[in-house]
Short mmCIF file of C-alpha atoms in Angstrom, two decimals:
data_model
loop_
_atom_site.label_atom_id
_atom_site.label_comp_id
_atom_site.label_asym_id
_atom_site.label_seq_id
_atom_site.Cartn_x
_atom_site.Cartn_y
_atom_site.Cartn_z
CA MET A 1 0.00 0.00 0.00
CA ASP A 2 1.27 3.49 -0.87
CA ARG A 3 2.04 5.46 2.28
CA THR A 4 3.04 8.82 0.82
CA ALA A 5 -0.44 10.37 0.54
CA GLN A 6 -1.34 9.31 4.08
CA LEU A 7 1.82 10.66 5.61
CA THR A 8 1.97 13.98 3.82
CA ALA A 9 -1.63 14.66 4.91
CA ARG A 10 -0.64 14.51 8.57
CA PRO A 11 0.10 17.83 10.27
CA ALA A 12 3.16 16.55 12.11
CA ALA A 13 6.45 17.42 10.40
CA ARG A 14 8.63 14.52 9.28
CA ASP A 15 12.17 14.25 8.04
CA ILE A 16 11.08 12.03 5.16
CA ALA A 17 7.75 11.17 3.63
CA TYR A 18 7.98 7.41 3.80
CA ASP A 19 7.52 6.65 7.50
CA PRO A 20 9.96 3.75 7.87
CA PRO A 21 9.34 1.57 10.92
CA PRO A 22 11.13 2.65 14.12
CA ALA A 23 13.60 -0.20 13.86
CA ALA A 24 14.38 0.47 10.18
CA ASP A 25 17.76 -0.55 8.83
CA PRO A 26 19.81 2.69 8.90
CA ARG A 27 20.89 1.98 5.34
CA HIS A 28 17.24 1.98 4.32
CA LEU A 29 16.62 5.20 6.20
CA GLY A 30 19.61 6.96 4.68
CA ALA A 31 18.67 5.97 1.14
CA ALA A 32 15.06 7.05 1.69
CA ARG A 33 16.22 10.45 2.91
CA VAL A 34 18.22 10.97 -0.28
CA LEU A 35 15.22 10.19 -2.46
CA GLU A 36 12.96 12.44 -0.43
CA ALA A 37 15.45 15.31 -0.67
CA ASN A 38 15.71 14.87 -4.46
CA TRP A 39 11.94 14.64 -5.04
CA THR A 40 10.42 17.61 -6.90
CA GLY A 41 6.75 16.71 -6.52
CA THR A 42 6.45 14.83 -9.81
CA SER A 43 9.91 13.32 -10.35
CA THR A 44 13.32 12.83 -8.75
CA VAL A 45 16.48 14.69 -9.75
CA PRO A 46 19.72 12.68 -9.87
CA SER A 47 21.57 15.35 -7.85
CA LEU A 48 20.34 18.61 -6.34
CA SER A 49 23.53 20.45 -7.26
CA LEU A 50 24.87 18.88 -10.45
CA TYR A 51 21.80 17.48 -12.24
CA PRO A 52 18.75 19.58 -11.30
CA HIS A 53 16.32 18.20 -13.93
CA GLN A 54 14.78 14.80 -14.71
CA TRP A 55 17.05 12.33 -16.50
CA SER A 56 15.64 9.38 -18.42
CA TRP A 57 17.55 6.30 -17.31
CA ASP A 58 18.09 7.80 -13.86
CA SER A 59 14.32 7.94 -13.41
CA ALA A 60 13.98 4.31 -14.46
CA PHE A 61 16.51 3.18 -11.85
CA ILE A 62 15.03 5.53 -9.26
CA ALA A 63 11.54 4.10 -9.86
CA ILE A 64 12.93 0.60 -9.26
CA GLY A 65 14.06 1.69 -5.79
CA LEU A 66 11.07 3.92 -5.05
CA ARG A 67 8.69 0.97 -5.52
CA HIS A 68 9.82 -0.35 -2.14
CA LEU A 69 8.86 2.93 -0.45
CA SER A 70 5.94 4.26 -2.46
CA PRO A 71 4.65 2.37 -5.49
CA LEU A 72 2.50 5.40 -6.32
CA ARG A 73 5.52 7.68 -6.38
CA ALA A 74 7.42 5.13 -8.49
CA GLN A 75 4.57 5.05 -11.02
CA THR A 76 4.46 8.85 -11.06
CA GLU A 77 8.20 8.97 -11.73
CA LEU A 78 7.80 7.00 -14.95
CA GLU A 79 4.55 8.70 -15.96
CA THR A 80 6.14 12.15 -15.65
CA LEU A 81 9.01 11.10 -17.89
CA PHE A 82 6.73 9.62 -20.54
CA ASP A 83 4.52 12.69 -20.52
CA ALA A 84 7.48 14.30 -22.35
CA GLN A 85 7.73 11.55 -24.98
CA TRP A 86 8.03 12.77 -28.57
CA GLY A 87 5.58 11.91 -31.32
CA ASP A 88 8.14 9.69 -33.08
CA GLY A 89 8.40 7.59 -29.91
CA ARG A 90 11.72 8.79 -28.53
CA VAL A 91 12.00 9.41 -24.80
CA PRO A 92 14.28 12.44 -24.29
CA HIS A 93 17.25 12.08 -21.99
CA ILE A 94 16.39 15.27 -20.07
CA VAL A 95 13.01 16.74 -19.15
CA PHE A 96 13.70 20.30 -18.02
CA ASN A 97 12.22 21.84 -14.90
CA PRO A 98 11.11 25.36 -15.90
CA SER A 99 11.73 26.69 -12.39
CA VAL A 100 15.48 25.96 -12.62
CA PRO A 101 17.57 28.88 -13.96
CA LEU A 102 19.02 28.38 -17.43
CA ASP A 103 22.58 28.78 -16.18
CA ALA A 104 22.22 25.96 -13.64
CA TYR A 105 22.95 23.29 -16.25
CA PHE A 106 24.40 23.16 -19.74
CA PRO A 107 23.19 22.29 -22.33
CA SER A 108 20.05 24.09 -21.20
CA PRO A 109 16.61 24.22 -22.89
CA ASP A 110 17.60 27.18 -25.04
CA PHE A 111 20.39 25.06 -26.53
CA TRP A 112 18.20 22.07 -27.46
CA ARG A 113 15.24 24.16 -28.73
CA SER A 114 13.07 21.04 -28.64
CA SER A 115 9.73 22.69 -29.35
CA THR A 116 11.05 24.29 -32.56
CA ALA A 117 13.94 22.14 -33.83
CA GLY A 118 12.07 18.99 -32.78
CA ARG A 119 8.68 19.98 -34.17
CA ALA A 120 8.85 17.63 -37.17
CA ALA A 121 9.75 14.73 -34.85
CA GLY A 122 6.79 15.48 -32.58
CA ALA A 123 8.51 17.16 -29.65
CA PRO A 124 5.98 18.25 -27.00
CA ARG A 125 5.02 21.91 -26.97
CA THR A 126 4.22 22.21 -23.27
CA VAL A 127 7.54 21.00 -21.84
CA GLN A 128 11.15 21.58 -22.85
CA THR A 129 13.40 18.56 -23.34
CA SER A 130 16.69 17.53 -24.87
CA GLY A 131 16.60 15.85 -28.29
CA ILE A 132 18.73 12.78 -27.63
CA VAL A 133 17.85 9.62 -25.68
CA GLN A 134 19.28 7.31 -23.00
CA PRO A 135 19.30 3.53 -22.42
CA PRO A 136 15.83 1.91 -22.51
CA VAL A 137 15.54 0.55 -18.97
CA HIS A 138 11.96 1.77 -18.75
CA ALA A 139 9.86 -1.30 -19.56
CA LEU A 140 11.87 -3.35 -17.07
CA ALA A 141 11.32 -0.60 -14.49
CA ALA A 142 7.58 -0.40 -15.25
CA TRP A 143 7.19 -4.15 -14.80
CA LEU A 144 9.06 -4.17 -11.49
CA VAL A 145 7.06 -1.16 -10.27
CA HIS A 146 3.82 -2.96 -11.16
CA ARG A 147 4.87 -6.06 -9.24
CA ALA A 148 5.50 -3.99 -6.11
CA ASP A 149 1.75 -3.30 -5.77
CA PRO A 150 -0.31 -4.98 -8.51
CA GLY A 151 -3.58 -3.87 -6.93
CA LEU A 152 -2.66 -0.19 -7.03
CA SER A 153 -1.22 -0.58 -10.52
CA ARG A 154 -4.41 -2.18 -11.86
CA ALA A 155 -6.65 0.31 -10.09
CA ARG A 156 -4.79 3.23 -11.69
CA GLY A 157 -4.47 1.54 -15.10
CA PHE A 158 -0.72 2.04 -14.85
CA LEU A 159 0.40 -0.67 -17.27
CA ALA A 160 -2.50 -0.09 -19.65
CA ARG A 161 -1.36 3.53 -20.03
CA MET A 162 2.35 2.79 -20.11
CA TYR A 163 2.29 -0.13 -22.55
CA PRO A 164 1.56 1.81 -25.78
CA ARG A 165 4.10 4.44 -24.81
CA LEU A 166 6.76 1.82 -24.12
CA ALA A 167 5.92 0.02 -27.35
CA ALA A 168 6.31 3.29 -29.30
CA TRP A 169 9.67 3.90 -27.58
CA HIS A 170 10.93 0.47 -28.64
CA ARG A 171 9.63 0.94 -32.20
CA TYR A 172 11.59 4.15 -32.47
CA LEU A 173 14.81 2.44 -31.38
CA LEU A 174 14.32 -0.67 -33.50
CA HIS A 175 13.40 1.21 -36.68
CA ARG A 176 14.68 4.81 -36.66
CA ARG A 177 17.89 3.83 -34.88
CA ASP A 178 18.77 0.66 -36.81
CA LEU A 179 21.54 2.62 -38.51
CA GLY A 180 23.76 -0.42 -39.02
CA GLY A 181 21.10 -2.53 -40.72
CA GLY A 182 21.62 -5.46 -38.36
CA GLY A 183 18.47 -5.01 -36.29
CA LEU A 184 20.16 -3.34 -33.30
CA ALA A 185 19.82 0.23 -32.05
CA SER A 186 22.61 2.77 -32.53
CA VAL A 187 23.44 5.74 -30.33
CA VAL A 188 24.24 9.01 -32.09
CA HIS A 189 25.91 10.75 -29.15
CA PRO A 190 27.99 9.44 -26.21
CA TRP A 191 25.49 10.98 -23.78
CA GLU A 192 22.84 8.61 -25.14
CA GLN A 193 24.62 5.49 -23.97
CA GLY A 194 24.87 6.97 -20.48
CA MET A 195 28.58 6.25 -19.96
CA ASP A 196 29.43 9.65 -21.36
CA ASN A 197 33.21 9.85 -21.20
CA SER A 198 34.14 6.20 -21.77
CA PRO A 199 37.36 5.52 -23.70
CA CYS A 200 35.15 3.37 -25.95
CA TRP A 201 34.08 6.63 -27.61
CA ASP A 202 37.57 8.02 -28.21
CA ALA A 203 38.01 6.54 -31.70
CA PRO A 204 34.62 7.54 -33.17
CA LEU A 205 34.79 10.92 -31.43
CA SER A 206 38.18 11.62 -33.03
CA ARG A 207 36.33 12.17 -36.32
CA VAL A 208 34.32 15.05 -34.78
CA THR A 209 35.61 18.62 -34.91
CA PRO A 210 35.14 20.18 -31.44
CA ALA A 211 32.94 23.22 -31.03
CA PRO A 212 35.03 26.26 -30.03
CA ALA A 213 35.47 26.53 -26.25
CA ARG A 214 34.06 30.06 -26.29
CA SER A 215 30.77 28.78 -27.75
CA PHE A 216 29.60 27.01 -24.59
CA ARG A 217 29.80 27.29 -20.82
CA ARG A 218 30.45 24.21 -18.67
CA ALA A 219 28.26 24.26 -15.57
CA ASP A 220 29.58 20.83 -14.49
CA LEU A 221 33.01 22.18 -13.50
CA ALA A 222 31.48 24.26 -10.72
CA HIS A 223 30.25 21.11 -8.94
CA GLY A 224 33.01 18.56 -9.43
CA ALA A 225 36.78 18.31 -9.58
CA PRO A 226 37.78 19.50 -13.07
CA GLU A 227 40.45 16.79 -13.31
CA ASP A 228 37.72 14.15 -12.92
CA ARG A 229 35.42 15.57 -15.59
CA PRO A 230 35.66 15.27 -19.41
CA THR A 231 38.32 17.46 -21.02
CA ASP A 232 37.34 20.69 -22.78
CA VAL A 233 38.23 19.08 -26.13
CA ASP A 234 35.95 16.10 -25.51
CA TYR A 235 33.20 18.37 -24.24
CA GLY A 236 33.57 20.44 -27.39
CA ARG A 237 32.99 17.30 -29.43
CA TYR A 238 29.87 16.50 -27.41
CA VAL A 239 28.56 20.00 -28.08
CA ARG A 240 29.37 19.77 -31.80
CA LEU A 241 27.46 16.47 -32.16
CA ALA A 242 24.46 17.81 -30.26
CA THR A 243 24.46 21.07 -32.26
CA ASP A 244 24.58 19.26 -35.59
CA TYR A 245 21.79 16.89 -34.53
CA ARG A 246 19.63 19.83 -33.42
CA ASP A 247 20.33 21.82 -36.58
CA GLY A 248 19.38 18.75 -38.61
CA ARG A 249 15.95 18.77 -36.90
CA TYR A 250 16.85 15.66 -34.91
CA THR A 251 16.86 13.49 -38.01
CA ASP A 252 18.56 10.15 -37.38
CA GLY A 253 21.31 8.62 -39.46
CA THR A 254 23.11 11.69 -40.80
CA GLY A 255 25.77 12.38 -38.14
CA ASP A 256 29.42 11.40 -37.86
CA PHE A 257 28.86 9.37 -34.70
CA ALA A 258 26.83 6.13 -34.82
CA VAL A 259 27.72 3.24 -32.51
CA GLU A 260 25.97 0.02 -31.55
CA ASP A 261 26.62 -0.42 -27.84
CA PRO A 262 26.23 -3.75 -26.02
CA ALA A 263 24.78 -2.32 -22.80
CA PHE A 264 22.24 -0.12 -24.59
CA ASN A 265 21.03 -3.07 -26.64
CA ALA A 266 21.12 -5.51 -23.73
CA LEU A 267 18.81 -3.18 -21.80
CA LEU A 268 16.54 -2.93 -24.84
CA ILE A 269 16.40 -6.73 -24.97
CA ALA A 270 15.71 -7.02 -21.23
CA SER A 271 12.93 -4.47 -21.65
CA GLU A 272 11.47 -6.43 -24.60
CA HIS A 273 11.18 -9.42 -22.25
CA ALA A 274 9.52 -7.11 -19.72
CA LEU A 275 7.11 -5.80 -22.36
CA ALA A 276 6.12 -9.39 -23.06
CA ARG A 277 5.20 -9.82 -19.40
CA ILE A 278 3.31 -6.52 -19.41
CA ALA A 279 1.36 -7.70 -22.45
CA GLY A 280 0.48 -10.88 -20.59
CA GLU A 281 -0.74 -8.90 -17.60
CA LEU A 282 -2.99 -6.93 -19.96
CA GLY A 283 -4.47 -10.11 -21.44
CA ALA A 284 -2.46 -10.24 -24.66
CA THR A 285 0.21 -12.66 -25.73
CA GLY A 286 3.86 -11.83 -25.26
CA THR A 287 5.14 -14.54 -27.58
CA ALA A 288 6.16 -12.18 -30.38
CA ARG A 289 8.08 -9.92 -27.99
CA HIS A 290 9.93 -12.82 -26.41
CA ALA A 291 10.81 -14.01 -29.93
CA ARG A 292 12.01 -10.53 -30.86
CA ALA A 293 14.17 -10.41 -27.73
CA GLU A 294 15.76 -13.71 -28.67
CA ARG A 295 16.43 -12.49 -32.24
CA LEU A 296 18.03 -9.36 -30.83
CA THR A 297 20.16 -11.47 -28.50
CA ALA A 298 21.39 -13.46 -31.50
CA ALA A 299 22.16 -10.21 -33.36
CA LEU A 300 24.01 -8.85 -30.35
CA ILE A 301 26.22 -11.95 -30.28
CA GLU A 302 26.79 -11.91 -34.03
CA ARG A 303 27.70 -8.23 -34.24
CA MET A 304 29.46 -7.51 -30.94
CA TRP A 305 30.79 -10.67 -29.27
CA ASP A 306 34.59 -10.93 -29.31
CA PRO A 307 35.59 -14.50 -28.42
CA ALA A 308 39.26 -13.57 -28.03
CA ARG A 309 38.54 -10.89 -25.43
CA GLU A 310 35.64 -12.90 -23.98
CA MET A 311 33.31 -9.92 -23.84
CA PHE A 312 31.10 -7.72 -26.00
CA LEU A 313 32.62 -4.70 -27.73
CA CYS A 314 31.06 -1.57 -29.20
CA HIS A 315 30.51 -1.64 -32.97
CA ASP A 316 31.34 1.53 -34.90
CA VAL A 317 28.64 1.70 -37.57
CA ARG A 318 30.55 4.24 -39.66
CA THR A 319 33.66 2.04 -40.03
CA GLY A 320 32.02 -1.35 -39.62
CA GLU A 321 34.67 -2.31 -37.05
CA LEU A 322 34.55 -3.33 -33.39
CA ILE A 323 36.09 -0.79 -31.03
CA ALA A 324 38.99 -2.50 -29.24
CA GLU A 325 38.34 -1.06 -25.77
CA ARG A 326 37.05 -3.01 -22.77
CA GLY A 327 34.29 -1.07 -21.04
CA VAL A 328 31.87 -2.31 -18.43
CA ALA A 329 29.13 -2.01 -21.09
CA GLY A 330 30.57 -5.19 -22.57
CA LEU A 331 29.67 -7.14 -19.43
CA ILE A 332 26.07 -5.91 -19.11
CA PRO A 333 24.60 -8.54 -21.52
CA LEU A 334 25.07 -10.98 -18.65
CA LEU A 335 21.66 -9.63 -17.65
CA LEU A 336 20.00 -11.49 -20.53
CA PRO A 337 18.20 -14.73 -19.57
CA THR A 338 18.68 -16.54 -22.91
CA LEU A 339 22.39 -15.79 -23.28
CA PRO A 340 24.20 -19.04 -24.22
CA ARG A 341 25.85 -20.71 -21.26
CA ASP A 342 29.35 -20.59 -22.74
CA ILE A 343 29.11 -16.83 -23.30
CA ALA A 344 27.70 -16.21 -19.82
CA THR A 345 30.54 -18.26 -18.33
CA ALA A 346 33.10 -16.29 -20.34
CA LEU A 347 31.63 -12.97 -19.21
CA VAL A 348 31.88 -14.03 -15.56
CA ARG A 349 35.48 -15.05 -16.17
CA THR A 350 36.24 -11.65 -17.74
CA ALA A 351 34.55 -9.76 -14.90
CA ARG A 352 36.69 -11.64 -12.36
CA GLY A 353 39.88 -11.48 -14.44
CA PRO A 354 42.66 -8.89 -14.50
CA HIS A 355 40.79 -6.38 -16.69
CA PHE A 356 37.98 -5.78 -14.17
CA GLY A 357 39.19 -7.59 -11.04
CA LEU A 358 35.71 -8.10 -9.58
CA GLY A 359 35.94 -9.81 -6.22
CA ASP A 360 39.73 -9.81 -6.35
CA THR A 361 41.45 -6.44 -6.80
CA THR A 362 38.16 -4.51 -6.92
CA ARG A 363 34.94 -4.93 -4.94
CA LEU A 364 32.85 -3.18 -7.59
CA ALA A 365 33.44 -3.58 -11.31
CA PRO A 366 35.19 -0.50 -12.74
CA SER A 367 33.71 1.30 -15.71
CA TYR A 368 36.78 0.63 -17.84
CA ASP A 369 39.63 -1.84 -18.23
CA LEU A 370 42.02 -1.69 -15.27
CA LEU A 371 44.88 -2.45 -17.67
CA GLY A 372 43.81 0.00 -20.36
CA GLU A 373 46.03 2.94 -21.28
CA ALA A 374 43.18 5.39 -20.63
CA PHE A 375 42.25 3.99 -17.20
CA ASP A 376 41.82 6.60 -14.47
CA PRO A 377 40.19 5.55 -11.17
CA HIS A 378 38.56 8.97 -10.69
CA ARG A 379 37.86 10.36 -14.16
CA TYR A 380 34.24 10.24 -15.28
CA TRP A 381 33.45 6.77 -16.80
CA ARG A 382 37.13 6.14 -17.52
CA GLY A 383 37.66 3.84 -14.56
CA PRO A 384 35.49 4.62 -11.51
CA ALA A 385 32.87 2.13 -10.37
CA TRP A 386 29.22 3.09 -10.76
CA PHE A 387 26.38 1.68 -8.73
CA ASN A 388 23.88 1.21 -11.56
CA THR A 389 26.22 -0.91 -13.68
CA ASN A 390 27.09 -3.04 -10.66
CA TRP A 391 23.38 -3.43 -9.86
CA LEU A 392 22.91 -4.75 -13.40
CA LEU A 393 25.86 -7.11 -13.01
CA GLU A 394 24.47 -8.37 -9.70
CA ARG A 395 21.23 -9.28 -11.45
CA GLY A 396 23.16 -10.87 -14.29
CA LEU A 397 25.24 -13.03 -11.97
CA ARG A 398 22.13 -14.15 -10.14
CA THR A 399 20.26 -14.83 -13.38
CA HIS A 400 22.98 -17.24 -14.50
CA GLY A 401 23.29 -19.12 -11.23
CA GLU A 402 26.33 -17.31 -9.80
CA ARG A 403 24.67 -16.89 -6.42
CA GLU A 404 27.76 -16.58 -4.21
CA ARG A 405 29.35 -13.99 -6.48
CA ALA A 406 26.06 -12.11 -6.73
CA ASP A 407 25.75 -12.09 -2.93
CA ALA A 408 29.31 -10.76 -2.57
CA LEU A 409 28.67 -8.00 -5.13
CA ARG A 410 25.40 -7.13 -3.46
CA GLU A 411 27.10 -6.67 -0.09
CA ALA A 412 29.88 -4.61 -1.65
CA VAL A 413 27.37 -2.28 -3.32
CA LEU A 414 25.47 -1.82 -0.07
CA GLU A 415 28.59 -1.20 2.01
CA LEU A 416 30.19 1.26 -0.40
CA ALA A 417 26.97 3.12 -1.17
CA VAL A 418 26.40 3.88 2.51
CA ALA A 419 30.08 4.54 3.30
CA SER A 420 30.32 7.01 0.39
CA ASP A 421 27.14 8.91 1.39
CA PHE A 422 25.41 7.50 -1.70
CA ALA A 423 28.03 8.91 -4.05
CA GLU A 424 27.62 9.24 -7.79
CA TYR A 425 30.57 6.87 -8.29
CA VAL A 426 33.62 5.59 -6.39
CA ASP A 427 37.26 4.67 -6.86
CA PRO A 428 37.11 0.95 -7.74
CA TYR A 429 40.15 0.15 -5.61
CA THR A 430 39.58 2.22 -2.47
CA GLY A 431 35.84 2.97 -2.53
CA GLU A 432 36.62 6.70 -2.19
CA ALA A 433 33.56 8.81 -3.01
CA CYS A 434 33.67 10.75 -6.30
CA GLY A 435 31.27 13.08 -8.04
CA ALA A 436 28.06 14.22 -6.37
CA ALA A 437 26.90 12.97 -2.97
CA GLY A 438 23.29 12.00 -2.30
CA PHE A 439 22.95 10.60 -5.82
CA GLY A 440 19.48 9.42 -6.78
CA TRP A 441 20.07 6.07 -8.41
CA THR A 442 22.70 5.08 -5.85
CA ALA A 443 20.15 5.51 -3.08
CA ALA A 444 17.36 3.86 -5.08
CA LEU A 445 19.36 0.79 -6.03
CA THR A 446 20.60 0.46 -2.47
CA LEU A 447 16.96 0.17 -1.44
CA ASP A 448 16.34 -2.42 -4.11
CA LEU A 449 19.25 -4.58 -2.98
CA LEU A 450 18.05 -4.35 0.62
CA HIS A 451 14.79 -6.01 -0.39
CA ASP A 452 14.13 -9.49 -1.64
CA VAL A 453 15.07 -10.76 -5.08
CA GLU A 454 12.00 -12.85 -5.86
CA GLU A 455 11.44 -11.16 -9.22
CA LEU A 456 14.84 -12.41 -10.37
CA LYS A 457 13.40 -15.92 -10.57
CA GLU A 458 11.41 -14.79 -13.59
CA LEU A 459 14.59 -13.86 -15.42
CA LYS A 460 15.54 -17.52 -15.46
CA GLY A 461 12.65 -18.28 -17.80
CA GLY A 462 9.61 -18.79 -15.59
CA ASN A 463 6.10 -17.41 -16.19
CA ARG A 464 6.70 -16.32 -19.76
CA GLY A 465 3.61 -14.51 -21.00
#
């Protein structure tokens, strides 16, 4: 039962809106406080200081944690995001809060110009958004949120309203973004994949002429250590790509950057499986969606599996070549329930081996190859460990029967999240906090790991709708 409405109606002041029991686990209480502090009334910001708007895949992860506190608030989180969906089906990576000053974050709404530059693609007129997307975790999140309180979900028609929106989102990715012709979705900007500054992007980004430094202002440097953030040259390339995409009216397939990423597509596949279950809940058959997910899994293996490196690699659509960099994105397909056993075994071996050191030299998997030339334990996505990727790996390990390793990773995530004050990311060796504190998805996924893992049984093939 949702407690938020009851509690906020009471006159007595409370530190948080969720009313945890008096003997609540302090980890639970701390995580709940972060989410309450970051709540805007309709959605949750990733960070009050650094990211003051609503981010797409952040909200999906946040909803997964919020379901344990307030299923109603978790549903609202996703509904608010999808209220900003474009007519062509894309879900923008940022939904801007109009009460936040323009100079609080760059690129700001006046840069993206969604309501004008995105008009042909069906950008909403009543809310300002970015024009690019982020990983499609949303159907998986919607299914997990539904399972937290099926009665409330059915009474509100949550899945019935979300299903066509989620289906349109997947159609956009599978059709408009199949830039390589192999059935998989491409990203057209590093920000879309979510691991913004990964060395995996260095080669395709090298073809992009940076925007002049004087043409943009970096708000991120005011809230984090400059040496840990992307360089001005890389940021200039990000701005150039986004500017060209905007000036091209957000038309897909024309830019210099087009990459098929294993994590992005693995999350799309996982969400196709979730959509099949949602269809079943709504009285339809999910057979076609399960079949599509299996075809996509086969395409992922064919186009991105590197047997020599025993992991998935990014595929540069423009050159037709695999990008020879080991990023944590290449381990995320472990999440997939129909992954062949030999590939799942190899991924576990790679995660535990010298390139990622999971359970040996590192307690959380780093975002990039420990032995890579570009590795930096503190620089944004070039080495630090992130809590969302490790949450995905924990589920993947458990899905493929690696219970002891999953348990160890789960405990490491919980310990380091609390010790770091729910940091944005941490040094993979020392656990030192990096980036913003009180980070939304860190707190949310801590809550999820503190609760039971019954829904993971479904990922092993049961109850297929």
